[in-house]
Coordinates of C-alpha atoms in Angstrom, one line a residue:
M1 CA 63.9 -55.6 36.2
Y2 CA 63.0 -58.8 34.4
R3 CA 61.9 -60.8 37.4
F4 CA 58.4 -60.8 36.1
L5 CA 59.5 -63.5 33.6
L6 CA 59.6 -65.9 36.6
T7 CA 56.0 -65.4 37.5
P8 CA 53.5 -68.2 36.9
R9 CA 51.7 -66.1 34.2
W10 CA 54.9 -65.7 32.2
W11 CA 55.9 -69.3 32.7
G12 CA 52.6 -70.2 30.8
I13 CA 53.3 -67.6 28.1
N14 CA 56.8 -68.9 27.6
V15 CA 55.8 -72.6 27.4
F16 CA 53.0 -71.8 24.9
A17 CA 55.4 -69.8 22.6
V18 CA 58.1 -72.5 22.8
L19 CA 55.6 -75.1 21.8
A20 CA 53.5 -73.1 19.3
I21 CA 56.3 -71.7 17.2
P22 CA 58.1 -75.0 16.2
L23 CA 54.7 -76.5 15.6
C24 CA 53.6 -73.8 13.2
L25 CA 56.9 -74.0 11.4
F26 CA 56.7 -77.7 11.1
M27 CA 53.2 -77.7 9.8
G28 CA 54.0 -75.0 7.3
S29 CA 57.0 -76.9 6.0
W30 CA 54.9 -80.1 5.8
Q31 CA 52.2 -78.3 3.7
L32 CA 54.9 -76.8 1.5
S33 CA 56.4 -80.2 0.9
R34 CA 52.9 -81.5 -0.1
F35 CA 52.6 -78.8 -2.7
E36 CA 56.0 -79.5 -4.1
D37 CA 55.2 -83.2 -4.3
R38 CA 52.1 -82.4 -6.4
V39 CA 54.1 -80.1 -8.6
D40 CA 56.7 -82.9 -9.2
T41 CA 54.0 -85.5 -9.8
H42 CA 52.2 -83.2 -12.2
Q43 CA 55.4 -82.7 -14.2
Q44 CA 56.1 -86.4 -14.2
Q45 CA 52.6 -87.2 -15.4
E46 CA 52.9 -84.7 -18.3
D47 CA 56.2 -86.2 -19.2
R48 CA 54.7 -89.7 -19.2
S49 CA 51.7 -88.5 -21.2
A50 CA 54.0 -87.0 -23.8
R51 CA 56.0 -90.3 -24.1
A52 CA 52.8 -92.4 -24.1
K53 CA 51.5 -90.6 -27.3
T54 CA 54.6 -91.8 -29.2
A55 CA 55.1 -95.1 -27.4
A56 CA 53.8 -98.4 -28.7
A57 CA 50.6 -99.7 -27.2
R58 CA 50.8 -102.5 -24.7
P59 CA 48.2 -105.2 -23.9
L60 CA 45.6 -104.2 -21.5
A61 CA 46.4 -107.0 -19.0
D62 CA 50.0 -105.7 -18.7
L63 CA 48.8 -102.3 -17.5
L64 CA 46.2 -103.3 -14.9
P65 CA 45.4 -102.2 -12.3
V66 CA 45.5 -98.5 -13.2
D67 CA 47.7 -96.3 -11.1
T68 CA 49.5 -93.0 -11.5
I69 CA 52.2 -94.7 -13.6
T70 CA 50.0 -96.6 -16.0
S71 CA 47.2 -94.0 -16.3
G72 CA 47.4 -92.3 -19.7
R73 CA 49.5 -95.2 -21.2
Q74 CA 48.5 -96.5 -24.6
A75 CA 46.6 -99.9 -24.2
S76 CA 45.2 -102.2 -26.7
A77 CA 42.4 -104.8 -26.5
R78 CA 40.8 -107.2 -28.9
G79 CA 37.1 -108.2 -29.0
H80 CA 33.7 -107.2 -30.4
Y81 CA 31.4 -104.3 -29.4
D82 CA 28.1 -104.9 -27.6
T83 CA 25.9 -103.0 -29.9
A84 CA 22.9 -103.6 -27.7
H85 CA 24.3 -101.5 -24.9
Q86 CA 25.6 -98.3 -26.4
L87 CA 25.5 -95.6 -23.7
L88 CA 25.7 -91.8 -23.8
V89 CA 27.5 -89.9 -21.0
P90 CA 25.9 -86.4 -20.8
G91 CA 27.2 -83.2 -19.4
R92 CA 30.8 -83.5 -20.6
T93 CA 32.9 -80.6 -21.7
L94 CA 35.6 -80.9 -24.4
K95 CA 38.1 -78.1 -23.9
D96 CA 39.7 -76.5 -27.0
R97 CA 41.3 -73.2 -28.0
Q98 CA 38.0 -71.4 -27.9
G99 CA 37.4 -72.5 -24.3
G100 CA 34.9 -75.4 -24.0
Q101 CA 31.7 -76.9 -25.4
Q102 CA 29.1 -78.8 -23.7
G103 CA 28.4 -82.2 -25.1
F104 CA 28.3 -86.0 -24.3
Y105 CA 30.6 -89.0 -24.6
V106 CA 29.7 -92.0 -26.7
L107 CA 30.6 -95.3 -24.8
N108 CA 30.5 -98.8 -26.0
L109 CA 31.5 -102.0 -24.2
L110 CA 34.1 -104.2 -25.8
R111 CA 33.6 -107.9 -25.0
T112 CA 37.1 -109.4 -24.8
D113 CA 38.2 -113.0 -25.0
S114 CA 38.6 -113.1 -21.2
G115 CA 34.9 -112.8 -20.7
K116 CA 35.1 -109.3 -19.2
A117 CA 34.0 -106.1 -21.0
L118 CA 36.1 -103.0 -21.4
P119 CA 34.4 -99.6 -21.5
V120 CA 35.5 -97.7 -24.6
V121 CA 34.8 -94.0 -25.1
R122 CA 34.7 -93.8 -28.9
G123 CA 34.5 -90.0 -28.9
W124 CA 32.6 -86.8 -28.0
L125 CA 29.8 -84.9 -29.7
P126 CA 28.6 -81.4 -28.9
G127 CA 24.9 -81.1 -28.0
D128 CA 22.4 -82.6 -25.7
A129 CA 22.3 -86.4 -25.0
G130 CA 18.5 -86.1 -24.7
A131 CA 17.9 -84.5 -28.0
K132 CA 17.1 -86.8 -30.9
A133 CA 18.7 -84.4 -33.4
D134 CA 22.0 -84.6 -31.6
T135 CA 22.0 -88.3 -30.9
A136 CA 21.1 -89.1 -34.5
R137 CA 24.6 -88.0 -35.5
V138 CA 26.2 -90.8 -33.5
P139 CA 27.8 -93.4 -35.8
A140 CA 27.2 -97.0 -35.3
P141 CA 30.2 -99.0 -33.8
P142 CA 32.2 -101.4 -36.0
K143 CA 30.8 -104.9 -36.3
G144 CA 32.8 -108.0 -35.9
E145 CA 36.1 -108.6 -34.1
V146 CA 38.2 -105.4 -33.8
T147 CA 41.4 -104.3 -32.0
V148 CA 41.1 -100.9 -30.2
T149 CA 43.9 -98.7 -29.0
G150 CA 43.6 -95.8 -26.6
A151 CA 44.7 -94.1 -23.4
L152 CA 44.0 -96.1 -20.3
Q153 CA 42.0 -94.3 -17.6
A154 CA 41.0 -95.2 -14.0
S155 CA 37.3 -95.6 -13.1
E156 CA 35.6 -92.3 -12.3
N157 CA 34.3 -91.4 -8.9
Q158 CA 32.0 -88.8 -7.4
G159 CA 34.8 -86.2 -7.3
T160 CA 35.6 -86.4 -11.1
D161 CA 34.6 -83.4 -13.2
G162 CA 31.4 -83.8 -15.1
V163 CA 30.2 -86.9 -13.1
Q164 CA 26.4 -87.1 -12.4
A165 CA 26.3 -89.5 -9.4
G166 CA 22.8 -88.6 -8.4
G167 CA 21.1 -90.9 -10.8
G168 CA 17.7 -90.1 -12.4
L169 CA 19.2 -90.3 -16.0
P170 CA 17.0 -91.6 -18.9
Q171 CA 17.6 -95.1 -20.2
G172 CA 20.6 -95.3 -22.4
Q173 CA 22.6 -92.7 -20.4
L174 CA 25.4 -93.1 -17.9
G175 CA 26.4 -90.5 -15.3
M176 CA 29.8 -92.1 -14.2
I177 CA 32.1 -94.3 -16.1
S178 CA 33.0 -97.0 -13.6
A179 CA 32.5 -100.7 -13.1
A180 CA 30.3 -100.1 -10.1
S181 CA 27.9 -98.1 -12.4
L182 CA 28.0 -100.6 -15.3
V183 CA 27.5 -103.7 -13.4
N184 CA 23.8 -102.8 -12.8
I185 CA 23.3 -102.2 -16.6
V186 CA 25.0 -105.1 -18.3
P187 CA 24.8 -108.8 -17.5
Y188 CA 28.5 -109.5 -17.5
E189 CA 31.7 -108.5 -15.6
V190 CA 33.4 -105.1 -16.5
Y191 CA 37.0 -104.1 -16.1
D192 CA 37.7 -101.5 -13.4
A193 CA 39.2 -99.2 -16.1
W194 CA 38.3 -97.7 -19.4
I195 CA 40.1 -96.3 -22.5
T196 CA 39.5 -93.3 -24.7
L197 CA 40.3 -94.0 -28.4
T198 CA 43.2 -92.1 -29.9
D199 CA 41.5 -92.0 -33.4
A200 CA 37.8 -91.3 -33.2
Q201 CA 35.4 -92.2 -36.0
A202 CA 33.9 -89.1 -37.7
P203 CA 32.0 -87.0 -36.7
L204 CA 33.1 -87.9 -33.2
H205 CA 36.0 -86.0 -31.6
A206 CA 38.7 -87.8 -29.7
V207 CA 38.6 -87.4 -25.9
P208 CA 42.0 -86.4 -24.4
P209 CA 43.1 -88.5 -21.4
A210 CA 42.7 -86.9 -18.0
A211 CA 45.6 -86.7 -15.5
A212 CA 45.7 -89.3 -12.8
E213 CA 43.8 -88.4 -9.6
G214 CA 46.1 -86.6 -7.2
S215 CA 48.8 -85.9 -9.8
G216 CA 47.6 -82.6 -11.2
L217 CA 47.7 -79.0 -10.0
D218 CA 44.1 -79.0 -8.9
L219 CA 42.4 -77.0 -6.1
K220 CA 43.8 -79.3 -3.4
A221 CA 47.4 -78.5 -4.5
F222 CA 46.8 -74.7 -4.2
Q223 CA 45.0 -75.3 -0.8
N224 CA 48.4 -76.9 0.4
L225 CA 50.1 -73.7 -0.7
G226 CA 47.6 -71.5 1.1
Y227 CA 47.9 -73.6 4.3
T228 CA 51.7 -73.1 4.1
G229 CA 51.3 -69.4 4.3
E230 CA 48.7 -69.6 7.1
W231 CA 51.0 -71.7 9.3
F232 CA 53.9 -69.3 8.8
V233 CA 51.7 -66.3 9.6
F234 CA 50.5 -68.0 12.8
A235 CA 54.2 -68.5 13.8
G236 CA 55.0 -64.8 13.2
F237 CA 51.9 -63.7 15.1
V238 CA 53.0 -65.8 18.2
V239 CA 56.4 -64.1 18.1
F240 CA 54.8 -60.6 17.7
M241 CA 52.4 -61.1 20.7
W242 CA 55.3 -62.4 22.9
F243 CA 57.4 -59.3 22.3
R244 CA 54.5 -57.0 22.8
L245 CA 53.6 -58.5 26.1
F246 CA 57.3 -58.6 27.2
R247 CA 57.7 -54.9 26.2
R248 CA 54.6 -53.8 28.1
D249 CA 55.6 -55.7 31.3
A250 CA 59.2 -54.5 31.1
E251 CA 58.2 -50.9 30.8
A252 CA 55.8 -51.4 33.8
A253 CA 58.6 -52.9 35.9
K254 CA 60.9 -50.1 35.0
D255 CA 58.5 -47.4 36.0
A256 CA 57.8 -49.2 39.3
A257 CA 61.6 -49.2 40.0
L258 CA 61.8 -45.5 39.4
G259 CA 58.8 -44.8 41.6
I260 CA 56.6 -43.6 38.7
V261 CA 52.9 -44.1 39.5
P262 CA 50.7 -44.8 36.5
E263 CA 48.2 -42.1 35.6
G264 CA 45.3 -44.3 36.6
D265 CA 46.7 -44.8 40.2
G266 CA 47.4 -41.0 40.6
K267 CA 43.8 -40.1 39.7
A268 CA 42.5 -42.6 42.1
D269 CA 44.7 -41.3 45.0
G270 CA 43.6 -37.7 44.2
R271 CA 40.0 -38.6 44.3
G272 CA 40.5 -40.3 47.7
E273 CA 42.2 -37.3 49.2
A274 CA 39.5 -35.0 47.9
Q275 CA 36.8 -37.3 49.3
G276 CA 38.6 -37.4 52.6
A277 CA 39.0 -33.7 52.7
D278 CA 35.3 -33.1 52.0
Q279 CA 34.3 -35.6 54.6
G280 CA 36.5 -33.9 57.2
E281 CA 35.2 -30.5 56.4
G282 CA 31.6 -31.8 56.7
Q283 CA 32.3 -33.4 60.0
D284 CA 34.0 -30.1 61.3
E285 CA 31.0 -28.1 60.2
G286 CA 28.6 -30.5 61.8
R287 CA 30.5 -30.4 65.1
G288 CA 30.6 -26.6 65.0
D289 CA 26.9 -26.2 64.2
G290 CA 26.1 -28.7 67.0
Q291 CA 28.2 -26.9 69.5
E292 CA 26.8 -23.5 68.6
E293 CA 23.2 -24.8 68.8
G294 CA 24.0 -26.4 72.2
R295 CA 25.4 -23.1 73.6
G296 CA 22.4 -21.1 72.3
A297 CA 20.0 -23.5 74.0
R298 CA 21.8 -23.3 77.3
Q299 CA 21.8 -19.5 77.2
D300 CA 18.0 -19.4 76.5
E301 CA 17.4 -21.7 79.4
A302 CA 19.5 -19.6 81.7
Q303 CA 17.7 -16.4 80.7
G304 CA 14.3 -18.1 81.1
E305 CA 15.2 -19.3 84.6
A306 CA 16.4 -15.8 85.6
L307 CA 13.2 -14.1 84.4
G308 CA 11.1 -16.6 86.2
E309 CA 12.9 -16.1 89.5
G310 CA 12.5 -12.3 89.1
Q311 CA 8.8 -12.6 88.5
D312 CA 8.4 -14.8 91.5
E313 CA 10.2 -12.5 93.8
G314 CA 8.1 -9.5 92.5
R315 CA 4.9 -11.2 93.3
G316 CA 6.0 -12.2 96.8
E317 CA 6.9 -8.6 97.7
A318 CA 3.6 -7.3 96.4
A319 CA 1.7 -9.8 98.5
R320 CA 3.5 -8.9 101.7
A321 CA 2.9 -5.2 101.1
G322 CA -0.9 -5.9 100.8
Q323 CA -1.0 -7.8 104.0
A324 CA 0.7 -5.0 105.8

C-alpha cells in the first residue's frame, strides 16, 4: 500500500524533508545561541560598569584601544584644555526618571603630553545648541594643566543613537564624536576614544557611559530571538506538510486497492455513458427515418409507373377502336 513512497515524486519530497528539517533546527539553535551570548555579554558589561564606578582610575594609555572589556572603565589623563575649540554636540537625550530630555553635549579637547588630544565630554545641558540663550549657560573650561577622570568610551559611528552624520551643522557644532570627525576641525592628532566626566561642572549634568557596541540587549538581540522562532516554525511546517501529503496518498492507494473509484472519475464515466447512449439513439433514429423515407419513395415510384402504364394502354385501345 505504501509503494507510492518509491516513486520519483516521493523520493524528491523525502530528500527535501530530510535536508530541510535538520537545517532549520540548526539555524534556530544558532540564532538562539547568538541571543544567549548577547544576554551574557550584557550582564558582564553591567557587572564591569558597576565595578568600574568604584574602581580606581587607570592611565589612559593602559586602557587603549577601547574594546568591550575596557569600555566604561575609569580612565585618567593629564593636560590642558584647548579653549579655542569648544564644540557642542546637538540632539542628545539624557534619560532620567521622567523619561528623557533633549539637549546637547559640551565637548572640549584635552591636549596631553603625548601630543594627541583626548575628546572630553564635560557634561550635558537641556535646550537647543543653536539658541544663544541655552548656550550662554555653558561654563568655561578650567584653565591651566588639569587631570580629568571619566568613563572611557569608543568613538561613535553612524549607528550610534543621536549621531548626525549627514553634516550641515553650524560652526562650533559636532554631529559625531570620533577621531575621523575631529581631524577635519583641529590641527593636531586625536585619540580614537573619548571620556565622559564623572563629576560635571555645574550647571552641566554628567553623561552616563553607554554600553559597548554589541554588548547590550538592543534591537539586534531581539531580532536573533525572533529568527529563532521563525526557523523552528519552518521545521514544524515541513513536518506538517510531509504528513499531510503522506496521508493523502496513503488514502488514495487504499481506496484504489479496494476498488473504490473517486467521485470525480465516476461522474466522468457516467457522462461518457450518457453521451454514448444519446449518440446511439440518434444514430438509430437517423437510420430509421432514412429507411422509412427510402421505402416511401420507392412506393411512390411504383405507383407512378403503374398509373403511367394504365394510361398508355387505355389510349392504345381507344385508337384501335377509332380505326375500326
